[in-house]
């Protein structure tokens, strides 16, 4: 079998005798097998290349000593000049202690490199933003992850970067790290698992509710999982108009409500305790009960496919919306949710319809923040980004299997950047003032340049296509494991 290197139409690769469940399992295994072999073949995903001209060896005297002394003294006298005279103005650090990598948990500090390099790849190709992966050992003398060590590391590293992207930090440490760094740093500190996922979830839900003719303020929402993602989703939903009395959230010990003394007495869980006080006033403590008549389920919990039961979905309101966004396997397969009566189903994966994934958000929001040299990313900027994504998709047309913009829609990232930049200026957190069109044009130019560079490297042979044997072996292993 000759496999299209673009990996389009993955479903066609598997035997026609496979059930929907077998096909879904086989796709997951194929992508995992291929990922391992492709990473080994390429030696990772990222490299460093110059952006300046090297027209002769005397140019090293310009880019390095003695000429570069003028750069050092200029920045010394005005630190903000570093954003224009170095790559700092377009450079993001992707920082993680790798204690909660996707659905795999603690993968040890270097275990997060695959995800963090992936983040850097997406930032460059989708947003025209340079990024570097920094997986750090935050363990203290007792061998436990220490949020204060992450905070201190980021504070020390911030002079080299225009923004910090926190990633895959386990709770409750993730709450303290983000909240303290957002105030302590003079550059944006963004937790993509939390804020990015919240942005794109809100964007998808805005359009899903339009399609089922329901209002955010009226719907009953159940959130399964109370980690960094869902707690931030709940906060943004309420900030954008959702009724907290109609929200019920579940963690691994049950529903969040005012009687959860285990959460109240642990000061590290202050974000969850806030939600205990704001939501679920009836104190409903059973998932099956909460799901009866619910309009929306947003699940970011244990990877499935049996975490969310079909009977729960059957008990939901008419035209129910199900977001099953655990990675790498959703809490319920989309086909199973549809069989149970869900009208709109979304997951975090790109090989199913309606990918609600933060990759549609973070390249654009970070680009906008960088272009106006924002000092932080506020909740207002995050909400504006969500509406930007939703509005973009609505303008080009939405339907139940296409509720949100995708990574293939290049322009969405430039539009997000411009909308977010305007919000930063409005809120007074931008160092410089640009027009919407100036941000949009600059973002589009940088995104186009990044994509053209990759295409040129393909054409010149600097990036080679993986051999067919590698793809075929990954596929056959997946099929054999499922049969």
CSV table of C-alpha atoms in Angstrom, one decimal:
chain,number,residue,atom,x,y,z
A,1,UNK,CA,0.0,0.0,0.0
A,2,UNK,CA,1.3,3.4,-0.9
A,3,UNK,CA,0.4,5.8,1.9
A,4,UNK,CA,-0.1,9.5,1.0
A,5,UNK,CA,2.5,11.4,2.9
A,6,UNK,CA,0.0,14.2,3.7
A,7,UNK,CA,-1.9,11.6,5.8
A,8,UNK,CA,-5.2,12.8,4.5
A,9,UNK,CA,-8.2,10.4,4.6
A,10,UNK,CA,-6.7,8.3,7.4
A,11,UNK,CA,-10.0,6.2,7.6
A,12,UNK,CA,-9.3,4.8,4.2
A,13,UNK,CA,-6.1,3.1,5.3
A,14,UNK,CA,-7.9,0.5,7.5
A,15,UNK,CA,-9.7,-2.7,6.6
A,16,UNK,CA,-13.3,-2.2,5.6
A,17,UNK,CA,-14.3,-4.9,8.0
A,18,UNK,CA,-13.2,-2.7,11.0
A,19,UNK,CA,-15.9,-1.4,13.2
A,20,UNK,CA,-16.0,2.3,14.1
A,21,UNK,CA,-14.4,1.5,17.4
A,22,UNK,CA,-11.6,-0.6,15.8
A,23,UNK,CA,-11.0,2.1,13.3
A,24,UNK,CA,-10.7,4.8,16.1
A,25,UNK,CA,-8.3,2.6,18.1
A,26,UNK,CA,-6.2,1.7,15.0
A,27,UNK,CA,-5.9,5.4,14.1
A,28,UNK,CA,-4.6,6.2,17.6
A,29,UNK,CA,-2.0,3.4,17.4
A,30,UNK,CA,-0.9,4.3,13.9
A,31,UNK,CA,-0.3,7.9,14.9
A,32,UNK,CA,1.6,6.9,18.0
A,33,UNK,CA,3.7,4.3,16.1
A,34,UNK,CA,4.4,6.8,13.3
A,35,UNK,CA,5.3,9.5,15.8
A,36,UNK,CA,7.9,7.4,17.5
A,37,UNK,CA,9.6,6.3,14.2
A,38,UNK,CA,9.3,9.8,12.6
A,39,UNK,CA,10.9,11.5,15.6
A,40,UNK,CA,13.7,9.0,15.6
A,41,UNK,CA,14.2,9.4,11.8
A,42,UNK,CA,14.3,13.2,12.0
A,43,UNK,CA,16.0,13.4,15.4
A,44,UNK,CA,13.3,15.7,16.8
A,45,UNK,CA,11.3,18.5,15.2
A,46,UNK,CA,13.2,21.8,15.6
A,47,UNK,CA,16.5,23.3,14.7
A,48,UNK,CA,18.1,26.8,14.9
A,49,UNK,CA,18.9,28.8,11.7
A,50,UNK,CA,20.1,32.4,11.3
A,51,UNK,CA,17.7,35.2,10.3
A,52,UNK,CA,20.4,37.7,9.4
A,53,UNK,CA,22.5,38.0,6.2
A,54,UNK,CA,26.0,36.5,6.1
A,55,UNK,CA,27.5,38.2,3.0
A,56,UNK,CA,31.1,37.7,3.9
A,57,UNK,CA,33.2,36.9,7.0
A,58,UNK,CA,33.5,40.5,8.0
A,59,UNK,CA,29.8,40.5,8.8
A,60,UNK,CA,30.7,38.4,11.9
A,61,UNK,CA,32.3,41.7,13.1
A,62,UNK,CA,28.9,43.2,12.7
A,63,UNK,CA,26.8,40.4,14.2
A,64,UNK,CA,29.4,39.7,16.9
A,65,UNK,CA,32.4,41.6,18.3
A,66,UNK,CA,33.3,44.4,18.0
A,67,UNK,CA,30.1,45.7,16.4
A,68,UNK,CA,27.6,44.0,18.7
A,69,UNK,CA,29.0,46.0,21.7
A,70,UNK,CA,26.7,48.8,20.5
A,71,UNK,CA,23.7,46.5,20.9
A,72,UNK,CA,24.7,45.6,24.4
A,73,UNK,CA,25.1,49.2,25.6
A,74,UNK,CA,21.9,50.4,23.8
A,75,UNK,CA,19.9,47.7,25.6
A,76,UNK,CA,21.7,48.4,28.9
A,77,UNK,CA,20.4,52.0,28.7
A,78,UNK,CA,16.9,51.0,27.6
A,79,UNK,CA,15.9,47.4,28.3
A,80,UNK,CA,12.8,47.7,26.1
A,81,UNK,CA,15.2,48.1,23.1
A,82,UNK,CA,15.9,44.3,23.5
A,83,UNK,CA,12.5,43.6,21.8
A,84,UNK,CA,13.6,45.3,18.6
A,85,UNK,CA,17.4,44.7,18.6
A,86,UNK,CA,17.3,40.9,19.3
A,87,UNK,CA,14.9,38.1,18.6
A,88,UNK,CA,13.3,38.6,22.0
A,89,UNK,CA,10.3,40.4,20.4
A,90,UNK,CA,9.3,37.3,18.6
A,91,UNK,CA,10.6,34.6,21.0
A,92,UNK,CA,8.6,32.4,23.4
A,93,UNK,CA,9.9,30.0,26.0
A,94,UNK,CA,7.8,26.9,26.3
A,95,UNK,CA,8.4,26.0,30.0
A,96,UNK,CA,7.4,22.7,31.6
A,97,UNK,CA,8.3,20.4,34.5
A,98,UNK,CA,6.7,17.6,32.5
A,99,UNK,CA,4.6,16.4,35.5
A,100,UNK,CA,1.3,16.1,33.5
A,101,UNK,CA,2.2,15.4,29.8
A,102,UNK,CA,-1.1,15.0,27.8
A,103,UNK,CA,-2.8,12.0,29.3
A,104,UNK,CA,0.4,10.3,30.3
A,105,UNK,CA,1.1,12.0,33.7
A,106,UNK,CA,4.6,12.6,35.0
A,107,UNK,CA,7.0,11.8,32.2
A,108,UNK,CA,10.2,13.0,34.0
A,109,UNK,CA,11.6,16.4,33.0
A,110,UNK,CA,13.0,15.4,29.6
A,111,UNK,CA,9.9,13.3,28.8
A,112,UNK,CA,8.1,16.5,27.9
A,113,UNK,CA,10.5,17.5,25.2
A,114,UNK,CA,8.4,15.9,22.4
A,115,UNK,CA,5.3,18.0,23.4
A,116,UNK,CA,7.3,21.2,24.0
A,117,UNK,CA,9.1,20.9,20.7
A,118,UNK,CA,5.7,20.3,19.1
A,119,UNK,CA,4.5,23.5,20.6
A,120,UNK,CA,7.5,25.3,19.1
A,121,UNK,CA,6.8,23.8,15.7
A,122,UNK,CA,3.1,24.9,15.8
A,123,UNK,CA,4.1,28.4,17.0
A,124,UNK,CA,6.5,28.9,14.1
A,125,UNK,CA,4.4,27.4,11.3
A,126,UNK,CA,1.0,28.7,12.4
A,127,UNK,CA,1.9,32.0,14.0
A,128,UNK,CA,5.3,33.0,12.7
A,129,UNK,CA,6.6,32.9,16.3
A,130,UNK,CA,9.9,31.5,17.3
A,131,UNK,CA,9.9,29.3,20.4
A,132,UNK,CA,12.3,27.1,22.4
A,133,UNK,CA,11.5,24.1,24.6
A,134,UNK,CA,12.7,24.4,28.2
A,135,UNK,CA,11.9,21.3,30.2
A,136,UNK,CA,13.1,21.9,33.8
A,137,UNK,CA,13.7,19.8,36.9
A,138,UNK,CA,11.6,21.5,39.5
A,139,UNK,CA,11.9,18.8,42.2
A,140,UNK,CA,12.9,19.9,45.7
A,141,UNK,CA,15.1,18.0,48.2
A,142,UNK,CA,12.2,15.7,49.0
A,143,UNK,CA,11.9,14.8,45.3
A,144,UNK,CA,8.5,16.5,44.9
A,145,UNK,CA,7.7,19.1,42.1
A,146,UNK,CA,8.1,22.5,43.7
A,147,UNK,CA,6.1,25.4,42.1
A,148,UNK,CA,8.4,28.0,43.7
A,149,UNK,CA,11.3,26.6,41.7
A,150,UNK,CA,9.4,27.0,38.5
A,151,UNK,CA,8.4,30.5,39.4
A,152,UNK,CA,12.0,31.5,40.2
A,153,UNK,CA,13.3,29.9,37.0
A,154,UNK,CA,10.8,31.8,34.8
A,155,UNK,CA,11.5,35.1,36.6
A,156,UNK,CA,15.3,34.6,36.0
A,157,UNK,CA,14.8,33.6,32.3
A,158,UNK,CA,12.3,36.4,31.3
A,159,UNK,CA,14.9,38.9,30.1
A,160,UNK,CA,15.6,36.5,27.1
A,161,UNK,CA,12.0,36.1,26.0
A,162,UNK,CA,9.0,38.1,24.8
A,163,UNK,CA,6.5,35.7,26.4
A,164,UNK,CA,6.4,32.5,28.4
A,165,UNK,CA,4.2,29.6,27.5
A,166,UNK,CA,3.7,27.3,30.5
A,167,UNK,CA,2.8,23.7,29.7
A,168,UNK,CA,2.0,20.4,31.3
A,169,UNK,CA,2.4,21.4,34.9
A,170,UNK,CA,0.3,19.2,37.2
A,171,UNK,CA,-2.3,20.7,39.6
A,172,UNK,CA,-2.4,22.2,42.0
A,173,UNK,CA,1.0,23.6,41.3
A,174,UNK,CA,-0.1,25.0,37.9
A,175,UNK,CA,-2.5,27.4,39.6
A,176,UNK,CA,0.1,29.0,41.8
A,177,UNK,CA,2.7,29.2,39.1
A,178,UNK,CA,0.5,31.0,36.6
A,179,UNK,CA,-1.2,33.4,39.0
A,180,UNK,CA,2.1,34.5,40.6
A,181,UNK,CA,4.0,34.8,37.4
A,182,UNK,CA,1.2,36.8,35.7
A,183,UNK,CA,1.8,39.5,38.3
A,184,UNK,CA,5.6,39.1,38.9
A,185,UNK,CA,6.7,39.2,35.2
A,186,UNK,CA,6.8,42.1,32.8
A,187,UNK,CA,6.1,39.9,29.8
A,188,UNK,CA,3.0,37.7,29.1
A,189,UNK,CA,3.0,34.5,31.0
A,190,UNK,CA,0.4,32.1,29.4
A,191,UNK,CA,-0.6,28.7,30.6
A,192,UNK,CA,-1.7,27.0,27.3
A,193,UNK,CA,-3.2,23.9,29.0
A,194,UNK,CA,-5.5,26.2,31.0
A,195,UNK,CA,-6.0,29.5,29.1
A,196,UNK,CA,-5.5,28.2,25.6
A,197,UNK,CA,-7.8,25.3,26.1
A,198,UNK,CA,-10.4,27.6,27.7
A,199,UNK,CA,-10.2,30.1,24.8
A,200,UNK,CA,-10.8,27.5,22.1
A,201,UNK,CA,-13.5,25.7,24.1
A,202,UNK,CA,-15.4,28.9,24.6
A,203,UNK,CA,-15.0,29.6,20.8
A,204,UNK,CA,-16.4,26.2,19.9
A,205,UNK,CA,-19.2,26.4,22.4
A,206,UNK,CA,-20.2,29.9,21.1
A,207,UNK,CA,-20.8,28.5,17.6
A,208,UNK,CA,-22.3,25.2,18.8
A,209,UNK,CA,-24.9,27.1,20.8
A,210,UNK,CA,-25.7,29.2,17.8
A,211,UNK,CA,-26.4,26.1,15.8
A,212,UNK,CA,-28.8,24.6,18.4
A,213,UNK,CA,-30.4,28.0,19.1
A,214,UNK,CA,-29.5,28.2,22.7
A,215,UNK,CA,-28.0,31.0,24.8
A,216,UNK,CA,-24.9,30.6,27.0
A,217,UNK,CA,-26.7,32.3,29.9
A,218,UNK,CA,-29.6,29.7,29.7
A,219,UNK,CA,-27.8,26.3,29.3
A,220,UNK,CA,-27.0,23.7,31.9
A,221,UNK,CA,-23.3,22.8,31.7
A,222,UNK,CA,-21.5,19.8,33.2
A,223,UNK,CA,-17.7,19.8,33.3
A,224,UNK,CA,-16.0,16.5,33.8
A,225,UNK,CA,-12.5,17.0,35.2
A,226,UNK,CA,-11.3,19.9,37.4
A,227,UNK,CA,-7.7,20.4,36.4
A,228,UNK,CA,-6.1,23.4,34.9
A,229,UNK,CA,-8.1,23.3,31.7
A,230,UNK,CA,-11.7,22.9,33.0
A,231,UNK,CA,-11.3,25.2,36.0
A,232,UNK,CA,-10.1,27.9,33.6
A,233,UNK,CA,-12.9,27.0,31.1
A,234,UNK,CA,-15.4,27.4,33.9
A,235,UNK,CA,-14.0,30.8,34.8
A,236,UNK,CA,-14.0,32.1,31.2
A,237,UNK,CA,-17.5,30.7,30.6
A,238,UNK,CA,-18.9,32.6,33.6
A,239,UNK,CA,-17.0,35.8,32.7
A,240,UNK,CA,-18.6,35.6,29.2
A,241,UNK,CA,-22.1,35.1,30.5
A,242,UNK,CA,-22.7,31.5,31.7
A,243,UNK,CA,-24.9,31.2,34.8
A,244,UNK,CA,-22.8,29.7,37.6
A,245,UNK,CA,-26.0,28.2,39.2
A,246,UNK,CA,-26.3,26.1,36.0
A,247,UNK,CA,-22.8,24.7,36.1
A,248,UNK,CA,-21.7,21.5,37.8
A,249,UNK,CA,-18.1,20.4,37.8
A,250,UNK,CA,-16.6,17.0,38.8
A,251,UNK,CA,-13.1,16.0,39.9
A,252,UNK,CA,-11.9,12.5,40.7
A,253,UNK,CA,-13.7,12.6,44.1
A,254,UNK,CA,-17.1,13.8,43.0
A,255,UNK,CA,-18.8,17.1,42.3
A,256,UNK,CA,-17.5,20.5,43.4
A,257,UNK,CA,-19.8,22.2,45.9
A,258,UNK,CA,-19.7,24.1,49.2
A,259,UNK,CA,-19.5,20.9,51.3
A,260,UNK,CA,-16.1,19.8,49.8
A,261,UNK,CA,-14.0,20.2,52.9
A,262,UNK,CA,-11.1,18.4,51.3
A,263,UNK,CA,-10.8,21.2,48.8
A,264,UNK,CA,-11.6,24.0,51.3
A,265,UNK,CA,-8.9,22.9,53.8
A,266,UNK,CA,-6.1,22.6,51.2
A,267,UNK,CA,-4.9,26.2,50.4
A,268,UNK,CA,-3.2,24.9,47.2
A,269,UNK,CA,-6.7,24.2,45.7
A,270,UNK,CA,-7.9,27.8,46.0
A,271,UNK,CA,-9.0,27.9,42.4
A,272,UNK,CA,-11.2,24.8,42.8
A,273,UNK,CA,-12.6,26.2,46.1
A,274,UNK,CA,-13.7,29.3,44.3
A,275,UNK,CA,-15.7,27.1,41.9
A,276,UNK,CA,-17.1,25.1,44.8
A,277,UNK,CA,-18.5,28.4,46.2
A,278,UNK,CA,-19.8,29.7,42.8
A,279,UNK,CA,-21.3,26.7,41.1
A,280,UNK,CA,-23.7,23.7,41.8
A,281,UNK,CA,-25.8,25.4,44.6
A,282,UNK,CA,-28.0,22.3,44.8
A,283,UNK,CA,-25.0,20.2,45.8
A,284,UNK,CA,-25.7,17.5,43.2
A,285,UNK,CA,-22.9,14.9,43.7
A,286,UNK,CA,-23.7,12.3,41.2
A,287,UNK,CA,-22.6,12.4,37.5
A,288,UNK,CA,-25.7,10.5,36.2
A,289,UNK,CA,-28.0,13.0,38.0
A,290,UNK,CA,-26.1,16.0,36.8
A,291,UNK,CA,-26.2,14.8,33.2
A,292,UNK,CA,-30.0,14.5,33.1
A,293,UNK,CA,-31.3,17.4,31.1
A,294,UNK,CA,-27.9,19.0,30.7
A,295,UNK,CA,-27.4,20.9,27.5
A,296,UNK,CA,-23.6,20.8,27.4
A,297,UNK,CA,-20.9,18.3,28.6
A,298,UNK,CA,-17.3,19.5,28.5
A,299,UNK,CA,-14.9,16.7,29.4
A,300,UNK,CA,-11.2,17.1,30.0
A,301,UNK,CA,-10.5,14.2,32.3
A,302,UNK,CA,-9.3,10.6,32.0
A,303,UNK,CA,-8.6,9.5,28.5
A,304,UNK,CA,-11.4,7.1,27.4
A,305,UNK,CA,-13.1,5.8,25.4
A,306,UNK,CA,-15.4,4.7,28.3
A,307,UNK,CA,-15.0,7.5,30.7
A,308,UNK,CA,-18.2,9.1,29.5
A,309,UNK,CA,-21.1,6.6,29.3
A,310,UNK,CA,-23.5,6.5,26.5
A,311,UNK,CA,-26.4,6.4,29.0
A,312,UNK,CA,-25.3,9.7,30.4
A,313,UNK,CA,-25.4,11.2,26.9
A,314,UNK,CA,-28.9,9.7,26.2
A,315,UNK,CA,-30.2,11.5,29.3
A,316,UNK,CA,-29.1,15.0,28.1
A,317,UNK,CA,-31.4,17.6,26.7
A,318,UNK,CA,-32.5,17.8,23.1
A,319,UNK,CA,-29.7,18.8,20.7
A,320,UNK,CA,-27.0,18.1,23.3
A,321,UNK,CA,-23.5,19.3,22.9
A,322,UNK,CA,-20.6,17.0,23.9
A,323,UNK,CA,-17.0,18.1,24.0
A,324,UNK,CA,-14.8,15.0,24.8
A,325,UNK,CA,-11.4,16.5,24.7
A,326,UNK,CA,-9.0,14.3,26.6
A,327,UNK,CA,-5.8,13.4,24.7
A,328,UNK,CA,-4.7,11.2,23.2
A,329,UNK,CA,-8.1,9.3,23.4
A,330,UNK,CA,-11.4,11.2,24.0
A,331,UNK,CA,-13.6,10.2,26.9
A,332,UNK,CA,-16.1,8.8,24.4
A,333,UNK,CA,-15.7,8.1,20.7
A,334,UNK,CA,-17.6,10.6,18.6
A,335,UNK,CA,-19.6,7.9,16.8
A,336,UNK,CA,-20.7,6.6,20.2
A,337,UNK,CA,-21.8,10.0,21.4
A,338,UNK,CA,-23.7,10.6,18.2
A,339,UNK,CA,-25.4,7.1,18.6
A,340,UNK,CA,-26.5,8.2,22.1
A,341,UNK,CA,-28.2,11.3,20.7
A,342,UNK,CA,-25.6,14.1,20.9
A,343,UNK,CA,-26.2,16.7,18.2
A,344,UNK,CA,-22.7,18.2,18.1
A,345,UNK,CA,-19.6,16.3,19.2
A,346,UNK,CA,-16.1,17.8,19.5
A,347,UNK,CA,-12.8,16.3,20.5
A,348,UNK,CA,-9.2,17.5,20.9
A,349,UNK,CA,-8.0,15.5,17.9
A,350,UNK,CA,-7.6,16.6,14.3
A,351,UNK,CA,-8.6,13.2,12.8
A,352,UNK,CA,-12.3,13.7,13.9
A,353,UNK,CA,-14.7,16.6,13.1
A,354,UNK,CA,-14.7,19.6,15.3
A,355,UNK,CA,-11.2,19.7,16.8
A,356,UNK,CA,-11.4,21.8,19.9
A,357,UNK,CA,-7.6,22.1,20.4
A,358,UNK,CA,-5.6,25.0,21.7
A,359,UNK,CA,-3.4,24.9,18.6
A,360,UNK,CA,-6.1,27.1,16.9
A,361,UNK,CA,-5.5,29.7,19.7
A,362,UNK,CA,-2.1,30.0,21.1
A,363,UNK,CA,-0.1,30.9,18.0
A,364,UNK,CA,-2.5,33.8,17.3
A,365,UNK,CA,-2.9,35.2,20.8
A,366,UNK,CA,0.8,35.1,21.5
A,367,UNK,CA,1.6,36.7,18.1
A,368,UNK,CA,-0.8,39.6,18.9
A,369,UNK,CA,0.6,40.0,22.4
A,370,UNK,CA,4.2,40.0,21.0
A,371,UNK,CA,3.5,42.5,18.2
A,372,UNK,CA,2.3,45.2,20.7
A,373,UNK,CA,4.9,44.1,23.3
A,374,UNK,CA,2.2,43.4,25.9
A,375,UNK,CA,3.2,43.1,29.5
A,376,UNK,CA,0.6,40.3,30.2
A,377,UNK,CA,-2.3,38.4,28.6
A,378,UNK,CA,-5.5,39.3,30.5
A,379,UNK,CA,-8.7,37.4,30.8
A,380,UNK,CA,-10.3,40.1,28.6
A,381,UNK,CA,-7.7,39.3,25.9
A,382,UNK,CA,-8.4,35.6,26.2
A,383,UNK,CA,-12.2,36.1,25.8
A,384,UNK,CA,-11.6,38.4,22.9
A,385,UNK,CA,-9.5,35.7,21.3
A,386,UNK,CA,-12.3,33.2,21.8
A,387,UNK,CA,-14.8,35.4,20.1
A,388,UNK,CA,-12.3,36.2,17.3
A,389,UNK,CA,-12.0,32.5,16.5
A,390,UNK,CA,-15.8,31.9,16.7
A,391,UNK,CA,-16.6,35.0,14.5
A,392,UNK,CA,-14.0,33.9,11.9
A,393,UNK,CA,-15.6,30.5,11.6
A,394,UNK,CA,-19.1,31.9,11.5
A,395,UNK,CA,-18.2,34.3,8.7
A,396,UNK,CA,-17.1,31.4,6.4
A,397,UNK,CA,-19.9,29.1,7.5
A,398,UNK,CA,-20.5,26.7,10.3
A,399,UNK,CA,-22.5,23.4,10.7
A,400,UNK,CA,-22.7,20.6,13.3
A,401,UNK,CA,-19.5,19.0,12.0
A,402,UNK,CA,-17.6,22.2,11.5
A,403,UNK,CA,-18.1,24.6,14.4
A,404,UNK,CA,-14.6,26.1,14.7
A,405,UNK,CA,-11.7,27.3,12.6
A,406,UNK,CA,-9.0,24.8,11.9
A,407,UNK,CA,-5.2,24.9,11.7
A,408,UNK,CA,-5.4,24.8,7.9
A,409,UNK,CA,-7.1,28.3,7.8
A,410,UNK,CA,-4.0,30.5,7.8
A,411,UNK,CA,-5.8,33.8,8.2
A,412,UNK,CA,-7.5,33.0,11.5
A,413,UNK,CA,-4.2,33.4,13.3
A,414,UNK,CA,-3.5,36.8,11.9
A,415,UNK,CA,-7.1,37.9,12.7
A,416,UNK,CA,-6.8,36.6,16.3
A,417,UNK,CA,-3.5,38.5,16.6
A,418,UNK,CA,-5.0,41.7,15.5
A,419,UNK,CA,-8.1,41.4,17.7
A,420,UNK,CA,-6.0,40.4,20.7
A,421,UNK,CA,-3.6,43.3,20.1
A,422,UNK,CA,-6.4,45.8,20.0
A,423,UNK,CA,-7.8,44.4,23.3
A,424,UNK,CA,-4.3,44.7,24.9
A,425,UNK,CA,-4.1,48.3,23.8
A,426,UNK,CA,-7.6,49.0,25.1
A,427,UNK,CA,-6.8,47.5,28.5
A,428,UNK,CA,-3.5,49.5,28.8
A,429,UNK,CA,-1.1,46.5,28.9
A,430,UNK,CA,0.6,47.1,25.5
A,431,UNK,CA,4.0,48.8,25.3
A,432,UNK,CA,3.3,50.1,21.8
A,433,UNK,CA,0.3,51.1,19.8
A,434,UNK,CA,-0.5,49.7,16.3
A,435,UNK,CA,-3.6,49.7,14.2
A,436,UNK,CA,-5.6,46.6,13.6
A,437,UNK,CA,-4.5,46.5,10.0
A,438,UNK,CA,-0.8,47.0,11.0
A,439,UNK,CA,-0.9,44.0,13.3
A,440,UNK,CA,-2.8,41.9,10.8
A,441,UNK,CA,-0.4,42.6,8.0
A,442,UNK,CA,2.7,42.0,10.1
A,443,UNK,CA,1.3,38.7,11.4
A,444,UNK,CA,0.3,37.5,7.9
A,445,UNK,CA,3.8,38.4,6.6
A,446,UNK,CA,5.5,36.5,9.4
A,447,UNK,CA,3.2,33.5,9.0
A,448,UNK,CA,3.7,33.4,5.3
A,449,UNK,CA,7.4,33.7,5.7
A,450,UNK,CA,7.5,30.8,8.1
A,451,UNK,CA,5.5,28.5,5.9
A,452,UNK,CA,7.4,29.5,2.8
A,453,UNK,CA,10.7,28.7,4.6
A,454,UNK,CA,9.5,25.2,5.4
A,455,UNK,CA,8.2,24.7,1.9
A,456,UNK,CA,11.6,25.9,0.5
A,457,UNK,CA,13.4,23.5,2.8
A,458,UNK,CA,11.3,20.7,1.5
A,459,UNK,CA,11.9,21.6,-2.2
A,460,UNK,CA,15.7,22.0,-1.6
A,461,UNK,CA,15.9,18.7,0.2
A,462,UNK,CA,16.9,20.1,3.5
A,463,UNK,CA,13.8,18.4,4.9
A,464,UNK,CA,13.1,15.1,3.3
A,465,UNK,CA,9.9,13.1,3.3
A,466,UNK,CA,10.0,10.0,5.5
A,467,UNK,CA,10.4,6.7,3.6
A,468,UNK,CA,7.2,4.8,2.7
A,469,UNK,CA,8.5,1.8,4.6
A,470,UNK,CA,8.3,3.8,7.8
A,471,UNK,CA,4.7,4.8,7.3
A,472,UNK,CA,3.7,1.3,6.2
A,473,UNK,CA,5.3,-0.4,9.2
A,474,UNK,CA,3.5,1.9,11.6
A,475,UNK,CA,0.2,1.2,9.8
A,476,UNK,CA,0.7,-2.6,9.8
A,477,UNK,CA,1.6,-2.6,13.5
A,478,UNK,CA,-1.6,-0.7,14.3
A,479,UNK,CA,-3.8,-3.0,12.2
A,480,UNK,CA,-2.3,-6.1,13.7
A,481,UNK,CA,-2.7,-4.8,17.3
A,482,UNK,CA,-6.5,-4.2,16.7
A,483,UNK,CA,-7.4,-7.3,14.7
